[in-house]
Coordinates of C-alpha atoms in Angstrom, one line a residue:
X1 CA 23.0 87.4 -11.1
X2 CA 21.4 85.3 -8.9
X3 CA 17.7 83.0 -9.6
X4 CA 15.3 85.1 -7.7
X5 CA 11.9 82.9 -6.6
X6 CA 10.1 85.4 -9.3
X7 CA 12.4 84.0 -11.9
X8 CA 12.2 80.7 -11.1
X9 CA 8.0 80.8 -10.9
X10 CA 8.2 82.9 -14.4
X11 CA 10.4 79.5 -15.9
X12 CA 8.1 77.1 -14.2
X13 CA 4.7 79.1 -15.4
X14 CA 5.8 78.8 -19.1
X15 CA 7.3 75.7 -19.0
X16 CA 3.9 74.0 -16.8
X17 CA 2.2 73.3 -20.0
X18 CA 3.8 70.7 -21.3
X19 CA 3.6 68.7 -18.2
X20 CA -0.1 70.0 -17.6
X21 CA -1.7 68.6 -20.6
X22 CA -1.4 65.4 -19.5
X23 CA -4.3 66.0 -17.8
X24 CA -6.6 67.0 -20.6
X25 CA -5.1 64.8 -23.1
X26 CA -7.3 61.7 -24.3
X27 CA -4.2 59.8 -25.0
X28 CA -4.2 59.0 -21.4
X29 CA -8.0 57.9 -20.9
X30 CA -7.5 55.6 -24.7
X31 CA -3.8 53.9 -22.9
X32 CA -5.6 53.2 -19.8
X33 CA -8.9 51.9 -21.3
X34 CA -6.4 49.4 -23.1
X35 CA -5.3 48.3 -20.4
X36 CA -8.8 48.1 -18.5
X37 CA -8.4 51.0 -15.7
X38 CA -11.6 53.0 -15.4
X39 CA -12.0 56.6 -16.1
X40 CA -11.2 58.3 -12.9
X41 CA -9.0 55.7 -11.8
X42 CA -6.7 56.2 -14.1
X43 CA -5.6 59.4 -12.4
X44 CA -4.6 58.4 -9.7
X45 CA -3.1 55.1 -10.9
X46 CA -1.2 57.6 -13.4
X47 CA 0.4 59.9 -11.0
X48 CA 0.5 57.6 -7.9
X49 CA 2.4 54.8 -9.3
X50 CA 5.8 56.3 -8.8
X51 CA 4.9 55.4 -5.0
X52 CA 4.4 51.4 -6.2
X53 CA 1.5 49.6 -4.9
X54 CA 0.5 51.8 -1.9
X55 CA -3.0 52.3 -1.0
X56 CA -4.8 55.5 -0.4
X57 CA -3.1 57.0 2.5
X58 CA 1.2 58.5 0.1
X59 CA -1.6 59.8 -2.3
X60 CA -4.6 61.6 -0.1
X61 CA -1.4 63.1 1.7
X62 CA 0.6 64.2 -1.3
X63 CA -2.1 65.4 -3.8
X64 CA -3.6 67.3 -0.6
X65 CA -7.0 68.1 -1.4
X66 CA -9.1 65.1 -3.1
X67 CA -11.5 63.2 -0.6
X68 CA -10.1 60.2 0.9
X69 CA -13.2 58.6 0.3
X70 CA -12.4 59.2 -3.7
X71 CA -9.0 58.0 -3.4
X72 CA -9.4 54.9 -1.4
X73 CA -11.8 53.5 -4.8
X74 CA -9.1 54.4 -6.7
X75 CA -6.1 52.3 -5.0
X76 CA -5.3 49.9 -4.1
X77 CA -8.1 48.1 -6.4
X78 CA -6.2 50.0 -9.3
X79 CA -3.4 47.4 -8.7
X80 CA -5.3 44.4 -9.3
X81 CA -5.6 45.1 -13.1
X82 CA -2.7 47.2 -13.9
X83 CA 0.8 47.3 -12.2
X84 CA 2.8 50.8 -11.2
X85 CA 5.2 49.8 -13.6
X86 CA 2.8 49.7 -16.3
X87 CA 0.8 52.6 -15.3
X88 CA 4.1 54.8 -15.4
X89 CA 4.4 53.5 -19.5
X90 CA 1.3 53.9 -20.1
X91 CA 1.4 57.3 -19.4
X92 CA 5.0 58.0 -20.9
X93 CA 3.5 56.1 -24.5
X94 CA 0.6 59.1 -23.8
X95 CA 2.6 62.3 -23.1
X96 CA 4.7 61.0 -26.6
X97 CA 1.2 61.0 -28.4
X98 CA 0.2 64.0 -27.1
X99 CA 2.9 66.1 -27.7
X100 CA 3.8 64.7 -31.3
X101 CA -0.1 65.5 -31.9
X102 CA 0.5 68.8 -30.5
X103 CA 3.7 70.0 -31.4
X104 CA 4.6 68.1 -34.7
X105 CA 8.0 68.0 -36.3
X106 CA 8.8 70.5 -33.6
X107 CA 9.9 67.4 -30.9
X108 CA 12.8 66.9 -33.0
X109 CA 14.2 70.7 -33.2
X110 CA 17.0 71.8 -31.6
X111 CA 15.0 74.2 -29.1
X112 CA 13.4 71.1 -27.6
X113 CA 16.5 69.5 -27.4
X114 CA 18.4 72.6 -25.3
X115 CA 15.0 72.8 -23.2
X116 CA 15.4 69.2 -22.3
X117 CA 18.9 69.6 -21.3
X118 CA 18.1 72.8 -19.3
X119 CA 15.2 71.7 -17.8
X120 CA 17.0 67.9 -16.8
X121 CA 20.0 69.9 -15.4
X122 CA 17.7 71.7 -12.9
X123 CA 15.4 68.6 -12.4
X124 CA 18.3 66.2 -11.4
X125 CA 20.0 69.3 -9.7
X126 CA 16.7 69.4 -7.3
X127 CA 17.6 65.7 -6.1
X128 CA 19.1 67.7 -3.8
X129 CA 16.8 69.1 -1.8
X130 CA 14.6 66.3 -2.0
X131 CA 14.1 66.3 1.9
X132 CA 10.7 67.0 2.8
X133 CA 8.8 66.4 -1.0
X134 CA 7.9 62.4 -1.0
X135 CA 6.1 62.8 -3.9
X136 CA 9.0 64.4 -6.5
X137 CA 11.1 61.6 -4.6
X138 CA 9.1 59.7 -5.8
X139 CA 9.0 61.0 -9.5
X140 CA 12.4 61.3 -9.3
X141 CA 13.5 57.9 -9.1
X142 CA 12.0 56.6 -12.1
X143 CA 13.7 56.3 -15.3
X144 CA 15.0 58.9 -17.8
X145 CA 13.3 58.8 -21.4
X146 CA 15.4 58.9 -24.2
X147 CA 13.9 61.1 -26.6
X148 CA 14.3 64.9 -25.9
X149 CA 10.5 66.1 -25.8
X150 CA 10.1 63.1 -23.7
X151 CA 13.1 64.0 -21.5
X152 CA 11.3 67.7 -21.5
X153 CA 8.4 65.9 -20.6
X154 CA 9.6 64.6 -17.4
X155 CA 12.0 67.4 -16.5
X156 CA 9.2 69.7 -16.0
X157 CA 6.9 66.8 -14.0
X158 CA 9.6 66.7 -11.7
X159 CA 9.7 70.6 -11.4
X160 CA 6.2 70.0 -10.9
X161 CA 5.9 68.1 -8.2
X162 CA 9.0 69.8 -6.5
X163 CA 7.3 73.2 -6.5
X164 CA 3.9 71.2 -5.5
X165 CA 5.3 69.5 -2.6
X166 CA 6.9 73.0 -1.3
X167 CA 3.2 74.0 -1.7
X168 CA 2.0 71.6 0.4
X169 CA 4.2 72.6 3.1
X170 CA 3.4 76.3 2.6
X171 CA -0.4 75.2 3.3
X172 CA 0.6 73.2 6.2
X173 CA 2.3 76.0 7.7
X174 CA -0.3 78.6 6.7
X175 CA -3.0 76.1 8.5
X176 CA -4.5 75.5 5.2
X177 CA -6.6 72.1 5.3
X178 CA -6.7 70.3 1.5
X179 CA -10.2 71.5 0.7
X180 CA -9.9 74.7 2.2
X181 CA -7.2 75.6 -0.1
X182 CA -9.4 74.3 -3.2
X183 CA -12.4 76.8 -1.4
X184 CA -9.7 79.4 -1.3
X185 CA -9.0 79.2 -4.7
X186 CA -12.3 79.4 -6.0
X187 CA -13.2 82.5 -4.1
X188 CA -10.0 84.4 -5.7
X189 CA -12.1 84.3 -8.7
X190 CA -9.2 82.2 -10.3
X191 CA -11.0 78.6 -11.0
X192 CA -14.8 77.3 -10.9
X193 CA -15.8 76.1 -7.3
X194 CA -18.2 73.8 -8.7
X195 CA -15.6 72.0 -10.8
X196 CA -13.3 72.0 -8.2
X197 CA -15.5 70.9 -5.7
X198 CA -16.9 67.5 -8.2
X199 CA -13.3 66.5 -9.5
X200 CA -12.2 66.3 -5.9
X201 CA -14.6 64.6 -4.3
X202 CA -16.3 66.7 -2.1
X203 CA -19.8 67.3 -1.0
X204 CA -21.8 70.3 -0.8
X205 CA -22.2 70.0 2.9
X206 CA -18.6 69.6 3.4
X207 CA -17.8 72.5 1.0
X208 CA -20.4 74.6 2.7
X209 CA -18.6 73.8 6.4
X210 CA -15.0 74.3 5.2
X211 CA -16.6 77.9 3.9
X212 CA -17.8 78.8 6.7
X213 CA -14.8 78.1 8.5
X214 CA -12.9 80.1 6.7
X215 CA -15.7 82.4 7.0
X216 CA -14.4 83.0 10.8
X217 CA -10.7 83.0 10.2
X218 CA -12.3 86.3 8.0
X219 CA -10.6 84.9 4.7
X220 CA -13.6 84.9 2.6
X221 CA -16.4 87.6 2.4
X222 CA -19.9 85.6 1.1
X223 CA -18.0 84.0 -1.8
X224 CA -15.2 85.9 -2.1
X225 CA -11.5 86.4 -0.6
X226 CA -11.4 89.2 1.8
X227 CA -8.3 91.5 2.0
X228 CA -7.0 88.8 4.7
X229 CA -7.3 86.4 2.9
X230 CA -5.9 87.7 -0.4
X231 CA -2.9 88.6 1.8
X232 CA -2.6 85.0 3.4
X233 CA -3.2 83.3 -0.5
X234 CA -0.2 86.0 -1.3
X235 CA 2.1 84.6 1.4
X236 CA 1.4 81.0 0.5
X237 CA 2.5 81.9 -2.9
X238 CA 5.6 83.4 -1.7
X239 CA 6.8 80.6 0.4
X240 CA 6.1 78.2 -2.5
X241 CA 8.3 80.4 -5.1
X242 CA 11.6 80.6 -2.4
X243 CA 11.1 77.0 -1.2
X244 CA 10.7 76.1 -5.2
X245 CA 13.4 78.1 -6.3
X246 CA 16.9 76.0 -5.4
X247 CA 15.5 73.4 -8.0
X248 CA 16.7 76.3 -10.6
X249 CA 19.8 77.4 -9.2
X250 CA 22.2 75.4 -10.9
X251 CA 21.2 77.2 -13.9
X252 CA 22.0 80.5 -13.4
X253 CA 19.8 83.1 -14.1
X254 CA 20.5 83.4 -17.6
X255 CA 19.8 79.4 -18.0
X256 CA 17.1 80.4 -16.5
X257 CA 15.8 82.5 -18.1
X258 CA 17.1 80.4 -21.5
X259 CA 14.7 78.1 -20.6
X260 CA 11.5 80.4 -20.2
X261 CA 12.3 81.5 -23.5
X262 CA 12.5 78.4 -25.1
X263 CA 9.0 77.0 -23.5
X264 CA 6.9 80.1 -24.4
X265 CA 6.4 79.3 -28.1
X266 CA 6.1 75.6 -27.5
X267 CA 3.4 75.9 -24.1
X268 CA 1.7 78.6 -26.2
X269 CA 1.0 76.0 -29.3
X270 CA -0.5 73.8 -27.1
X271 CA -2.8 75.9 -25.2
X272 CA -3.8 77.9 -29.0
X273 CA -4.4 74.3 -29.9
X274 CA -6.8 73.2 -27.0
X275 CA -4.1 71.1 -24.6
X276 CA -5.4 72.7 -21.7
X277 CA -8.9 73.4 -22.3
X278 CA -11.5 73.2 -19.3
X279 CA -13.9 71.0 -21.8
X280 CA -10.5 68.2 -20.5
X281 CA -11.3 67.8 -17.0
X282 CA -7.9 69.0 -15.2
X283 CA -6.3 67.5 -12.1
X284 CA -3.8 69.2 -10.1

């Protein structure tokens, strides 16, 4: 049977966790500290340093909807105290942390080991189609980890970013400008506009105008998605599921699906245990 996009989303939904808490977990903030990165900074020095040393322009372009204005304080003055190189062990040493905190004895059982090797498979497998998605290219060219949570770890990053790059590209073609999307999002009831609006960047006069552009496109109704605009959020999704899909291919549908049911029990013990709480705040 073949991996149909809803498969492939359903693997990458349960799997997301244990990428996603490195987000939320302190262990990043108390590596970074160390090493003298501000909070805030260390974000973006985190997730950009698979680019190297570049300034604001690979990241405002590939993480889509921050405000240049937040990014360019970020970089390249992040690279004057901490190097890419270190940045990308820094936050290897934190996802270990975190996920021994979270999951225990559990890293070394046999079920993390065959989600590693699944998940790897359809990570490396995604090299691929790498055309097009600069910032899993990026990702993808660092180094394996050794240790099989770790190798889970980075497995689903890269899924990550592949299915966030197609994303990107589904926005773009949908006409979707960065903050829009964020707007967008917020008005399908799914995440807290204010939050989204602060962690990003942006101000209340440029939130308001982006609304009311969107306003007359007639995709939001006073705060809320109207039926257009539900239906164009619905396509956006679509294109990102078949454009994320070919990443899970090589696995077959029952690897596939292998893997969903392997990363259920362990995505579920971290959010029961707080990985991904809101209190954390989240960058995607």
């Amino acid at each position: 049977m073949d991996v149909t996009p809803a498969l492939a989303r359903e693997a990458w939904r349960l799997a997301e966790p244990l990428h996603a808490m490195i987000y939320f977990a302190p262990e990043v903030r108390e590596r970074f500290a160390a090493l003298g990165v501000p909070a805030g900074v260390d974000y973006f020095a985190s997730r950009g340093a698979a680019f190297g040393p570049v300034g604001p322009g690979p990241v405002v372009a590939t993480f889509y909807n921050f405000h240049p204005g937040l990014v360019a304080r970020a970089l390249p003055a992040a690279w004057k105290i901490v190097s890419p190189a270190a940045a990308v062990a820094a936050r290897l040493d934190a996802a270990d942390a975190a996920l021994v905190r979270g999951l225990g004895d559990v890293v070394q059982s046999p079920e993390v080991a065959e989600a590693a090797e699944l998940a790897r498979r359809a990570a490396e497998s995604a090299i691929a189609y790498a055309a097009g998605r600069p910032l899993f290219a990026a990702h993808a060219g660092l180094d394996w980890p050794e240790a099989p949570h770790l190798v889970l770890w980075h497995a689903q990053t890269l899924l990550r970013e592949f299915r966030g790059d197609a994303h990107v590209a589904a926005l773009l073609v949908a006409g979707v400008s960065g903050l829009q999307s964020i707007i967008l999002h917020a008005a399908s009831g799914q995440a807290n506009g204010r939050f989204l609006r602060a962690s990003r960047g942006w101000s209340r006069e440029e939130w308001a105008d982006e609304q009311n552009a969107l306003r007359e496109r007639g995709l939001i109704s006073g705060e809320e998605l109207s039926d257009q605009g539900r239906a164009l959020r619905d396509g956006i999704e679509a294109d990102t599921d078949r454009l994320a899909a070919p990443a899970y291919r090589v696995l077959g549908a029952d690897g596939v699906t292998r893997l969903a049911e392997l990363a259920r029990p362990l995505s579920r013990t971290l959010v029961k245990a707080g990985f991904l709480s809101a209190a954390a705040p989240p960058r995607k």
